[in-house]
Coordinates of C-alpha atoms and ligand atoms in Angstrom, one line a residue:
X1 CA -64.5 51.6 44.5
X2 CA -62.8 52.2 47.8
X3 CA -62.7 49.7 50.7
X4 CA -62.6 51.5 54.0
X5 CA -61.8 50.2 57.5
X6 CA -64.3 50.5 60.4
X7 CA -62.9 53.7 61.7
X8 CA -63.1 55.3 58.2
X9 CA -66.7 54.1 57.8
X10 CA -67.6 55.6 61.2
X11 CA -65.9 58.9 60.1
X12 CA -67.8 58.9 56.8
X13 CA -71.1 58.4 58.8
X14 CA -70.2 61.3 61.1
X15 CA -69.1 63.5 58.2
X16 CA -72.4 62.9 56.4
X17 CA -74.4 63.8 59.5
X18 CA -72.4 67.0 60.0
X19 CA -72.3 68.1 56.4
X20 CA -75.4 66.9 54.7
X21 CA -78.9 67.7 55.7
X22 CA -79.5 64.4 57.4
X23 CA -79.5 63.4 61.1
X24 CA -78.1 60.1 62.3
X25 CA -81.6 58.7 63.0
X26 CA -82.6 59.7 59.4
X27 CA -79.5 57.9 58.1
X28 CA -80.5 54.8 60.1
X29 CA -84.0 55.0 58.7
X30 CA -82.6 55.3 55.2
X31 CA -80.4 52.2 55.8
X32 CA -83.3 50.3 57.2
X33 CA -85.5 51.3 54.3
X34 CA -82.9 50.1 51.8
X35 CA -82.8 46.7 53.6
X36 CA -86.6 46.5 53.7
X37 CA -86.9 47.3 50.0
X38 CA -84.3 44.6 49.2
X39 CA -86.2 42.0 51.5
X40 CA -89.5 42.9 49.9
X41 CA -88.1 42.4 46.4
X42 CA -87.0 38.9 47.4
X43 CA -89.5 37.4 49.8
X44 CA -93.3 37.3 49.9
X45 CA -95.5 38.0 52.8
X46 CA -95.9 34.2 53.3
X47 CA -92.6 34.2 55.3
X48 CA -92.4 34.7 59.0
X49 CA -89.6 37.1 59.9
X50 CA -87.6 36.7 63.1
X51 CA -85.5 39.8 63.8
X52 CA -82.7 39.5 66.3
X53 CA -81.4 42.9 67.5
X54 CA -78.6 44.1 69.7
X55 CA -78.6 47.4 71.6
X56 CA -76.2 49.3 69.4
X57 CA -77.0 50.9 66.0
X58 CA -77.0 47.5 64.3
X59 CA -79.9 46.6 66.6
X60 CA -81.4 50.0 65.8
X61 CA -81.4 49.1 62.1
X62 CA -83.0 45.7 63.0
X63 CA -85.8 47.4 65.0
X64 CA -86.5 49.8 62.2
X65 CA -86.6 47.0 59.6
X66 CA -88.9 45.0 61.8
X67 CA -91.2 48.1 62.1
X68 CA -91.2 48.6 58.3
X69 CA -92.1 44.9 57.8
X70 CA -94.9 45.1 60.4
X71 CA -96.3 48.2 58.8
X72 CA -96.7 46.2 55.5
X73 CA -98.4 43.4 57.4
X74 CA -95.6 40.9 57.3
X75 CA -95.5 38.4 60.1
X76 CA -92.7 39.6 62.4
X77 CA -91.3 38.5 65.8
X78 CA -88.6 40.7 67.3
X79 CA -86.0 39.8 69.9
X80 CA -83.6 42.0 71.7
X81 CA -80.6 40.6 73.5
X82 CA -80.7 41.6 77.1
X83 CA -77.4 43.0 78.4
X84 CA -76.0 45.4 80.9
X85 CA -75.4 48.0 78.1
X86 CA -78.0 50.6 77.3
X87 CA -79.5 51.1 73.9
X88 CA -77.5 53.5 71.7
X89 CA -79.5 56.8 71.2
X90 CA -80.8 55.9 67.8
X91 CA -81.6 52.3 68.7
X92 CA -83.5 53.6 71.7
X93 CA -85.6 55.8 69.4
X94 CA -86.3 52.8 67.2
X95 CA -87.1 50.7 70.2
X96 CA -89.6 53.3 71.4
X97 CA -91.2 53.6 67.9
X98 CA -91.6 49.8 67.5
X99 CA -95.4 49.3 67.4
X100 CA -95.5 45.8 68.9
X101 CA -94.0 44.0 71.8
X102 CA -90.4 42.6 71.6
X103 CA -89.1 39.6 73.5
X104 CA -86.0 40.3 75.6
X105 CA -83.5 37.4 75.4
X106 CA -81.8 36.6 78.7
X107 CA -80.4 33.3 77.2
X108 CA -81.0 31.0 74.2
X109 CA -84.4 29.6 75.2
X110 CA -86.3 31.3 72.4
X111 CA -88.6 29.3 70.1
X112 CA -88.8 29.4 66.3
X113 CA -91.6 27.3 64.7
X114 CA -89.5 25.2 62.3
X115 CA -92.4 23.2 60.8
X116 CA -93.2 26.5 59.1
X117 CA -90.6 26.2 56.4
X118 CA -90.9 29.8 55.3
X119 CA -88.7 31.4 57.8
X120 CA -86.4 34.4 57.4
X121 CA -84.0 35.2 60.2
X122 CA -82.6 38.7 60.3
X123 CA -79.4 39.2 62.2
X124 CA -79.1 42.7 63.5
X125 CA -77.3 41.7 66.7
X126 CA -73.8 43.3 66.2
X127 CA -72.4 45.3 63.4
X128 CA -69.1 47.1 63.0
X129 CA -69.2 48.0 66.7
X130 CA -68.2 44.5 67.7
X131 CA -65.4 45.0 70.3
X132 CA -64.5 41.4 71.2
X133 CA -65.3 37.9 70.1
X134 CA -68.7 36.7 71.3
X135 CA -69.0 34.7 74.4
X136 CA -71.6 33.5 77.0
X137 CA -75.3 34.0 76.0
X138 CA -74.7 35.9 72.8
X139 CA -72.5 33.1 71.6
X140 CA -75.2 30.5 72.5
X141 CA -77.9 32.5 70.8
X142 CA -75.9 32.6 67.5
X143 CA -74.9 29.0 67.8
X144 CA -78.6 28.1 68.1
X145 CA -79.6 30.4 65.2
X146 CA -76.9 28.7 63.0
X147 CA -78.7 25.4 63.5
X148 CA -82.1 26.6 62.6
X149 CA -83.2 26.1 59.0
X150 CA -84.4 29.1 57.1
X151 CA -83.2 32.0 55.0
X152 CA -80.7 34.1 56.9
X153 CA -79.9 37.7 56.3
X154 CA -77.2 39.7 58.2
X155 CA -77.6 43.4 58.4
X156 CA -74.3 45.2 57.5
X157 CA -72.0 42.3 58.6
X158 CA -72.6 38.9 60.1
X159 CA -72.7 39.2 63.9
X160 CA -69.5 38.1 65.5
X161 CA -67.3 38.9 62.5
X162 CA -64.8 41.8 62.6
X163 CA -64.7 44.0 59.5
X164 CA -61.0 44.4 59.3
X165 CA -59.5 41.1 60.4
X166 CA -60.1 37.4 60.0
X167 CA -61.7 35.2 62.6
X168 CA -60.0 32.5 64.6
X169 CA -61.2 29.0 64.0
X170 CA -63.3 28.8 67.2
X171 CA -64.9 32.2 66.9
X172 CA -68.7 32.1 66.9
X173 CA -70.2 34.0 64.0
X174 CA -73.7 34.1 62.5
X175 CA -73.7 32.2 59.2
X176 CA -75.7 34.2 56.7
X177 CA -77.1 33.4 53.2
X178 CA -77.1 37.0 52.4
X179 CA -75.5 40.1 53.9
X180 CA -77.0 43.5 53.2
X181 CA -74.1 45.9 53.8
X182 CA -74.1 49.7 53.7
X183 CA -72.3 51.6 51.1
X184 CA -68.9 49.8 51.2
X185 CA -67.4 46.4 51.0
X186 CA -65.7 45.5 54.2
X187 CA -62.3 43.9 54.0
X188 CA -63.6 40.8 55.7
X189 CA -65.9 40.2 52.7
X190 CA -62.9 39.8 50.5
X191 CA -61.1 37.0 52.2
X192 CA -62.3 33.4 52.1
X193 CA -62.0 32.7 55.8
X194 CA -64.4 35.4 56.7
X195 CA -66.4 35.8 53.5
X196 CA -67.9 32.3 53.9
X197 CA -70.0 33.7 56.8
X198 CA -71.4 36.5 54.7
X199 CA -72.9 34.5 51.9
X200 CA -74.0 36.6 49.0
X201 CA -73.2 40.2 49.5
X202 CA -75.3 43.2 48.4
X203 CA -74.0 46.6 48.9
X204 CA -76.8 49.1 49.5
X205 CA -76.2 52.7 48.7
X206 CA -77.4 54.9 51.6
X207 CA -76.0 58.1 50.2
X208 CA -73.0 58.8 52.5
X209 CA -71.2 62.0 51.7
X210 CA -69.4 61.7 48.3
X211 CA -66.8 64.3 49.0
X212 CA -65.6 62.3 52.1
X213 CA -65.5 59.2 50.0
X214 CA -63.5 60.9 47.2
X215 CA -61.0 62.6 49.6
X216 CA -60.4 59.8 52.1
X217 CA -57.4 57.8 51.3
X218 CA -57.1 54.0 51.3
X219 CA -54.9 51.4 49.9
X220 CA -57.7 48.9 49.2
X221 CA -60.1 49.0 46.4
X222 CA -62.7 46.9 44.5
X223 CA -62.3 46.7 40.7
X224 CA -65.7 48.2 39.7
X225 CA -67.5 47.8 36.4
X226 CA -67.2 51.6 36.2
X227 CA -63.4 51.6 36.5
X228 CA -63.3 48.9 33.8
X229 CA -65.4 50.9 31.4
X230 CA -63.4 54.1 32.2
X231 CA -60.2 52.3 31.3
X232 CA -61.4 50.3 28.4
X233 CA -60.1 51.5 25.0
X234 CA -62.5 50.8 22.1
X235 CA -60.9 49.9 18.8
X236 CA -60.1 52.7 16.4
X237 CA -61.9 52.2 13.1
X238 CA -58.7 53.3 11.3
X239 CA -56.4 50.9 13.1
X240 CA -54.5 47.8 11.8
X241 CA -53.2 44.7 13.5
X242 CA -49.9 46.4 14.3
X243 CA -51.8 48.7 16.7
X244 CA -52.8 45.9 18.9
X245 CA -49.5 44.5 19.8
X246 CA -47.4 41.4 19.3
X247 CA -47.7 38.7 21.9
X248 CA -45.4 35.7 22.5
X249 CA -46.8 33.0 24.8
X250 CA -44.2 30.6 25.9
X251 CA -44.9 27.3 27.6
X252 CA -46.1 23.8 27.2
X253 CA -44.2 20.5 27.5
X254 CA -45.1 16.9 26.5
X255 CA -48.6 16.3 27.9
X256 CA -49.1 19.9 28.8
X257 CA -49.6 21.6 25.4
X258 CA -53.2 22.2 26.3
X259 CA -52.2 24.8 28.8
X260 CA -50.3 27.0 26.4
X261 CA -52.9 26.5 23.8
X262 CA -55.5 27.9 26.2
X263 CA -53.3 30.9 26.9
X264 CA -52.8 31.4 23.2
X265 CA -56.5 31.3 22.4
X266 CA -57.3 33.7 25.3
X267 CA -54.7 36.2 24.0
X268 CA -56.2 36.1 20.5
X269 CA -59.8 36.4 21.8
X270 CA -59.0 39.3 24.0
X271 CA -58.0 41.3 21.0
X272 CA -54.2 41.1 20.6
X273 CA -53.0 42.0 17.0
X274 CA -50.4 39.2 16.4
X275 CA -49.8 36.1 18.5
X276 CA -46.9 33.7 18.5
X277 CA -46.7 30.6 20.6
X278 CA -43.3 29.2 21.5
X279 CA -43.7 25.6 22.5
X280 CA -41.9 22.2 22.1
X281 CA -42.2 20.6 18.7
X282 CA -44.7 18.1 19.9
X283 CA -47.1 21.0 20.2
X284 CA -46.8 22.0 16.5
X285 CA -49.9 20.3 15.0
X286 CA -51.9 20.8 18.2
X287 CA -51.4 24.5 18.3
X288 CA -51.8 25.1 14.5
X289 CA -55.1 23.3 14.7
X290 CA -56.5 24.7 18.0
X291 CA -55.3 28.2 17.3
X292 CA -54.7 28.7 13.5
X293 CA -54.6 32.5 13.9
X294 CA -51.4 32.1 16.0
X295 CA -47.9 31.4 14.6
X296 CA -45.8 28.6 16.0
X297 CA -42.1 29.0 16.9
X298 CA -40.2 25.9 18.0
X299 CA -38.9 25.8 21.5
X300 CA -35.9 23.8 20.4
X301 CA -36.8 20.3 21.4
X302 CA -39.5 17.7 20.8
X303 CA -40.8 17.6 24.4
X304 CA -39.6 20.6 26.2
X305 CA -38.5 24.2 25.7
X306 CA -34.7 24.5 25.5
X307 CA -34.4 27.8 23.6
X308 CA -36.6 30.9 23.3
X309 CA -35.9 32.6 19.9
X310 CA -37.8 35.8 19.7
X311 CA -36.9 39.4 19.6
X312 CA -38.2 40.7 22.9
X313 CA -38.0 44.4 22.0
X314 CA -41.4 44.8 20.4
X315 CA -43.0 41.6 21.7
X316 CA -45.0 41.2 24.9
X317 CA -44.0 38.0 26.7
X318 CA -46.3 35.7 28.7
X319 CA -44.4 32.7 30.0
X320 CA -45.1 29.7 32.3
X321 CA -48.2 27.6 31.6
X322 CA -47.3 24.0 31.2
X323 CA -43.6 25.0 30.9
X324 CA -42.1 22.3 33.1
X325 CA -39.0 22.8 35.3
X326 CA -36.4 20.8 33.3
X327 CA -32.8 22.1 33.6
X328 CA -32.6 23.3 30.0
X329 CA -36.0 25.1 30.3
X330 CA -34.7 26.8 33.4
X331 CA -31.6 28.0 31.6
X332 CA -33.8 29.3 28.7
X333 CA -36.0 31.2 31.1
X334 CA -33.0 32.8 32.8
X335 CA -31.6 33.9 29.5
X336 CA -34.9 35.3 28.4
X337 CA -35.4 37.3 31.7
X338 CA -31.9 38.7 31.2
X339 CA -32.7 39.9 27.7
X340 CA -36.2 41.5 28.4
X341 CA -36.4 45.2 29.2
X342 CA -40.1 45.6 29.1
X343 CA -42.8 44.3 31.4
X344 CA -43.8 40.6 30.9
X345 CA -46.3 38.2 32.4
X346 CA -45.0 35.3 34.5
X347 CA -47.2 32.4 35.6
X348 CA -47.1 28.8 36.8
X349 CA -43.8 26.9 36.2
X350 CA -42.0 30.1 35.4
X351 CA -42.7 31.1 39.0
X352 CA -42.0 27.6 40.3
X353 CA -38.6 27.7 38.6
X354 CA -37.9 31.1 40.2
X355 CA -39.0 29.8 43.6
X356 CA -36.2 27.2 43.4
X357 CA -33.7 29.9 42.4
X358 CA -34.8 33.0 44.3
X359 CA -32.0 35.2 43.0
X360 CA -34.0 35.1 39.7
X361 CA -36.6 37.3 41.3
X362 CA -34.2 40.2 40.7
X363 CA -34.3 39.4 37.0
X364 CA -38.0 40.0 36.6
X365 CA -38.3 43.3 34.5
X366 CA -39.8 46.0 36.6
X367 CA -43.6 46.5 36.3
X368 CA -44.0 42.9 35.2
X369 CA -47.1 41.0 36.3
X370 CA -46.8 37.7 38.1
X371 CA -49.9 35.6 38.6
X372 CA -49.4 33.0 41.4
X373 CA -52.1 31.1 43.1
X374 CA -51.6 30.9 46.9
X375 CA -49.4 27.9 46.8
X376 CA -47.2 29.3 44.1
X377 CA -47.0 32.5 46.0
X378 CA -45.9 30.6 49.2
X379 CA -43.2 28.8 47.2
X380 CA -41.9 32.2 46.1
X381 CA -42.2 34.2 49.2
X382 CA -42.8 31.9 52.2
X383 CA -45.8 30.8 54.2
X384 CA -48.5 33.0 55.8
X385 CA -50.9 32.2 58.5
X386 CA -54.0 33.2 56.5
X387 CA -55.1 34.9 53.3
X388 CA -55.0 38.4 54.8
X389 CA -51.5 38.0 56.0
X390 CA -50.6 36.6 52.5
X391 CA -52.2 39.6 50.8
X392 CA -50.2 41.9 53.0
X393 CA -47.0 40.0 52.2
X394 CA -47.8 40.3 48.5
X395 CA -48.2 44.0 49.0
X396 CA -44.7 44.2 50.4
X397 CA -43.2 41.9 47.7
X398 CA -44.9 44.0 45.0
X399 CA -43.2 47.1 46.4
X400 CA -39.8 45.3 47.0
X401 CA -39.5 43.9 43.5
X402 CA -41.4 46.6 41.7
X403 CA -43.8 44.2 40.2
X404 CA -47.5 43.7 40.0
X405 CA -48.7 40.6 41.9
X406 CA -52.0 39.0 40.8
X407 CA -52.7 36.8 43.8
X408 CA -55.4 34.4 42.5
X409 CA -58.3 32.9 44.4
X410 CA -61.9 33.3 45.3
X411 CA -61.3 37.1 45.3
X412 CA -58.2 37.7 43.3
X413 CA -56.1 40.6 44.6
X414 CA -53.9 42.8 42.3
X415 CA -51.1 44.3 44.4
X416 CA -49.1 47.2 42.9
X417 CA -45.6 48.6 43.5
X418 CA -47.2 51.6 45.1
X419 CA -48.7 49.3 47.7
X420 CA -52.3 49.4 46.5
X421 CA -54.6 46.4 46.5
X422 CA -57.4 45.9 44.0
X423 CA -59.8 43.1 44.7
X424 CA -61.7 41.4 41.9
X425 CA -65.3 40.4 42.7
X426 CA -66.3 38.7 39.4
X427 CA -65.8 35.0 38.9
X428 CA -67.2 31.9 40.6
X429 CA -66.4 28.4 41.8
X430 CA -67.0 27.0 38.3
X431 CA -63.6 28.5 37.5
X432 CA -61.9 26.3 40.2
X433 CA -60.7 23.9 37.5
X434 CA -57.5 23.3 35.7
X435 CA -56.9 25.6 32.8
X436 CA -58.6 28.7 34.2
X437 CA -55.3 30.2 35.2
X438 CA -53.7 29.6 31.8
X439 CA -56.5 31.6 30.3
X440 CA -55.9 34.5 32.6
X441 CA -52.2 34.5 31.6
X442 CA -53.2 34.8 28.0
X443 CA -55.7 37.5 28.7
X444 CA -53.4 39.7 30.7
X445 CA -50.6 39.3 28.2
X446 CA -53.0 40.2 25.4
X447 CA -54.1 43.3 27.2
X448 CA -50.6 44.4 28.0
X449 CA -49.6 44.0 24.3
X450 CA -52.5 46.2 23.3
X451 CA -51.0 49.2 25.2
X452 CA -52.8 49.0 28.5
X453 CA -50.4 49.8 31.4
X454 CA -49.4 46.8 33.4
X455 CA -51.6 47.8 36.3
X456 CA -54.6 48.3 34.2
X457 CA -53.9 45.2 32.1
X458 CA -53.9 43.1 35.4
X459 CA -57.1 44.7 36.7
X460 CA -59.0 44.5 33.4
X461 CA -57.7 41.0 32.9
X462 CA -58.9 39.6 36.2
X463 CA -62.2 41.4 35.9
X464 CA -62.9 40.3 32.4
X465 CA -61.8 36.7 33.1
X466 CA -64.2 36.5 36.1
X467 CA -67.0 38.1 34.2
X468 CA -66.6 35.7 31.3
X469 CA -66.6 32.9 33.9
X470 CA -69.9 34.2 35.3
X471 CA -71.4 34.2 31.8
X472 CA -70.1 30.7 31.3
X473 CA -71.6 29.5 34.6
X474 CA -75.0 31.1 33.7
X475 CA -75.0 29.2 30.3
X476 CA -73.5 25.9 31.3
X477 CA -73.6 25.7 35.1
X478 CA -70.6 26.0 37.4
X479 CA -70.3 22.2 37.4
X480 CA -70.3 21.6 33.6
X481 CA -68.5 24.7 32.4
X482 CA -64.8 24.1 31.6
X483 CA -62.0 26.6 31.3
X484 CA -62.5 26.9 27.5
X485 CA -66.0 28.2 28.1
X486 CA -64.4 31.2 29.8
X487 CA -62.9 32.0 26.4
X488 CA -66.1 31.3 24.6
X489 CA -68.1 33.8 26.7
X490 CA -65.7 36.8 26.1
X491 CA -68.0 38.2 23.5
X492 CA -70.7 38.9 26.1
X493 CA -68.2 40.7 28.3
X494 CA -67.1 43.0 25.6
X495 CA -70.6 43.6 24.3
X496 CA -71.6 44.6 27.8
X497 CA -68.8 46.9 28.7
X498 CA -70.4 50.4 28.7
X499 CA -68.3 52.7 26.6
Ligands
LIG501 N1 -72.1 52.8 58.1 C1 -73.0 53.6 58.3 O1 -72.9 54.7 57.9 C2 -74.3 53.3 59.1 C3 -74.2 52.3 60.1 N2 -75.3 51.9 60.7 C4 -75.3 50.8 61.6 O2 -74.5 51.0 62.7 C5 -73.7 49.8 63.0 C6 -72.7 50.1 64.0 O3 -73.3 50.5 65.2 P1 -72.6 50.6 66.6 O4 -71.3 51.4 66.4 O5 -73.6 51.2 67.5 O6 -72.2 49.2 67.0 P2 -73.0 47.8 67.0 O7 -72.4 47.0 65.9 O8 -74.4 47.9 67.0 O9 -72.4 47.1 68.3 C7 -72.4 47.8 69.5 C8 -73.2 47.1 70.5 O10 -72.8 45.8 70.6 C9 -72.3 45.5 71.9 N3 -71.1 44.6 71.8 C10 -70.0 44.8 71.0 N4 -69.3 43.7 71.0 C11 -69.9 42.8 71.8 C12 -69.6 41.5 72.2 N5 -68.5 40.9 71.8 N6 -70.4 40.9 73.0 C13 -71.5 41.5 73.5 N7 -71.9 42.8 73.1 C14 -71.1 43.4 72.3 C15 -71.9 46.9 72.5 O11 -72.0 46.9 73.9 P3 -70.8 47.5 74.8 O12 -69.7 46.5 74.7 O13 -70.5 48.8 74.2 O14 -71.4 47.5 76.2 C16 -73.0 47.7 71.9 O15 -74.2 47.6 72.6 C17 -73.4 49.3 61.7 O16 -72.9 48.0 61.7 C18 -74.7 49.5 60.9 O17 -75.5 48.4 61.2 C19 -76.7 52.4 60.3 O18 -77.5 52.5 61.4 C20 -76.6 53.8 59.6 C21 -75.5 54.0 58.7
LIG502 N1 -64.1 29.9 43.8 C1 -63.7 30.8 42.9 N2 -64.3 31.9 42.7 C2 -63.8 32.8 41.7 N3 -62.7 32.5 40.9 C3 -62.1 31.4 41.1 C4 -62.5 30.5 42.1 N4 -61.7 29.4 42.1 C5 -60.7 29.7 41.1 N5 -61.0 30.9 40.5 C6 -60.2 31.5 39.5 O1 -59.7 30.6 38.6 C7 -58.3 30.7 38.2 C8 -57.6 29.5 38.7 O2 -56.2 29.7 38.4 P1 -55.1 28.6 38.8 O3 -55.2 28.3 40.2 O4 -53.8 29.1 38.3 O5 -55.5 27.3 38.0 P2 -54.9 26.6 36.7 O6 -53.8 27.4 36.2 O7 -54.6 25.3 37.2 O8 -56.1 26.6 35.8 C9 -57.9 32.0 39.0 O9 -58.0 33.1 38.1 C10 -58.9 32.1 40.1 O10 -59.1 33.4 40.5
LIG503 K1 -75.3 42.0 62.0

């Protein structure tokens, strides 16, 4: 699914009006109707709806939503911000059609009866046409709304938030519980600094022109369930274990055998044919017990890995979880990287070792996948001012080193050597626990071994990992789920991938 910037969304809107049998006012009505249907499906008529509108098309959406609510006998109070600007053409039409009176807001002295607990505030003040940070009365109105208790819904985007950039710390922005946005994810929804204002995001299909969407180029995408099922390869009934690849997961050190055992179990459970674990000898009984399906190879020492004895020709390597950064381990990693010709997966301490010896970046086989969290990324490539800047730096580094970077976080981004960014929208805060990343490493390595291309293995891996996390949260709660539960919920993910 493509992510477009504001100007592309505007062009898409325009193209639809010019090429399809729909006028801009009809498109606005369609958008408003989609919001109204969503609201109706969630809230009863016992709520009072306070609809705040601007004078642009976002306000036009708000006025149309308010009318649709009134027509179904919902209790509605509508406010329009008074300003020197005129209504946009379509907002004016919806203002004229509004069957009740509206209150014009000169300042923030409006009243909302808060004793009535059942309040929905609809924010249709500013949408993608925001042209500068809010100030003066508009700022005061939003600050006041942010202090009122009630359910808060933003139409298209929280007012005060820009679609394509991140806010400064002192920017005033409406804080929504839910954002009902039209047709596309906006980039601001995918970065934590801005996404926190949008709450839960629902993308409503308003039927914008599909040819425009198909032809218009972008470098930013969402990993959709459709792309996952399109790329998914069901198992061949005539296959044998050799068809599903040989994996070697390398990591663990004294006290951190758990991490490599999580990676090992994840690789097994994602369908890899044969799995080896290379770990220090202290991990032998632990691994043979926790993952009896996997074979153990000694890493050369009781407590740390000092040698990596595996033929890398036909084995897919995943290295890093719990590895440690001892001198001998570092030497073993360097030797390994020099000997591999095929793409590998590098995580955690493998990346931390490289960040202390940056020339090793050039040893990473091309098309390998590295899976840093933001701090590991900064150690490797330097600091960034925010997550958007970090994502752009990752795009450059993926191109420079010809690797795939899986930049982990609330919305993990997969950056490719062609400069594309694929955001993952599955997953939840229950996964913000030690061990989740180790599982991702095992999953991506397992997928790579099964013959998925590195880019697809990374995309499928982050999607499936997040989806399994979502099933785990549903069953055990975000609080009580542990990283292992992500592995346990993989069956639901596979059983639900539409083939
Ligand atoms: N995607 C789609 O296909 C569809 C999109 N649709 C909707 O259109 C929306 C975009 O509408 P839009 O372009 O009219 O702009 P919008 O956000 O209403 O803002 C412009 C108004 O705000 C004002 N203003 C701006 N910044 C300000 C500030 N800092 N402080 C104060 N004022 C400020 C500006 O005034 P000006 O500065 O120009 O005097 C002007 O009055 C989009 O988000 C979606 O909701 C649907 O209707 C149908 C399908
Ligand atoms: N709030 C969140 N929402 C969605 N996914 C999350 C969230 N927090 C963490 N995750 C996911 O959990 C994993 C954590 O990995 P990492 O930081 O390497 O932890 P560790 O290796 O210590 O388990 C990543 O895949 C990340 O995307
Ligand atoms: K809005």
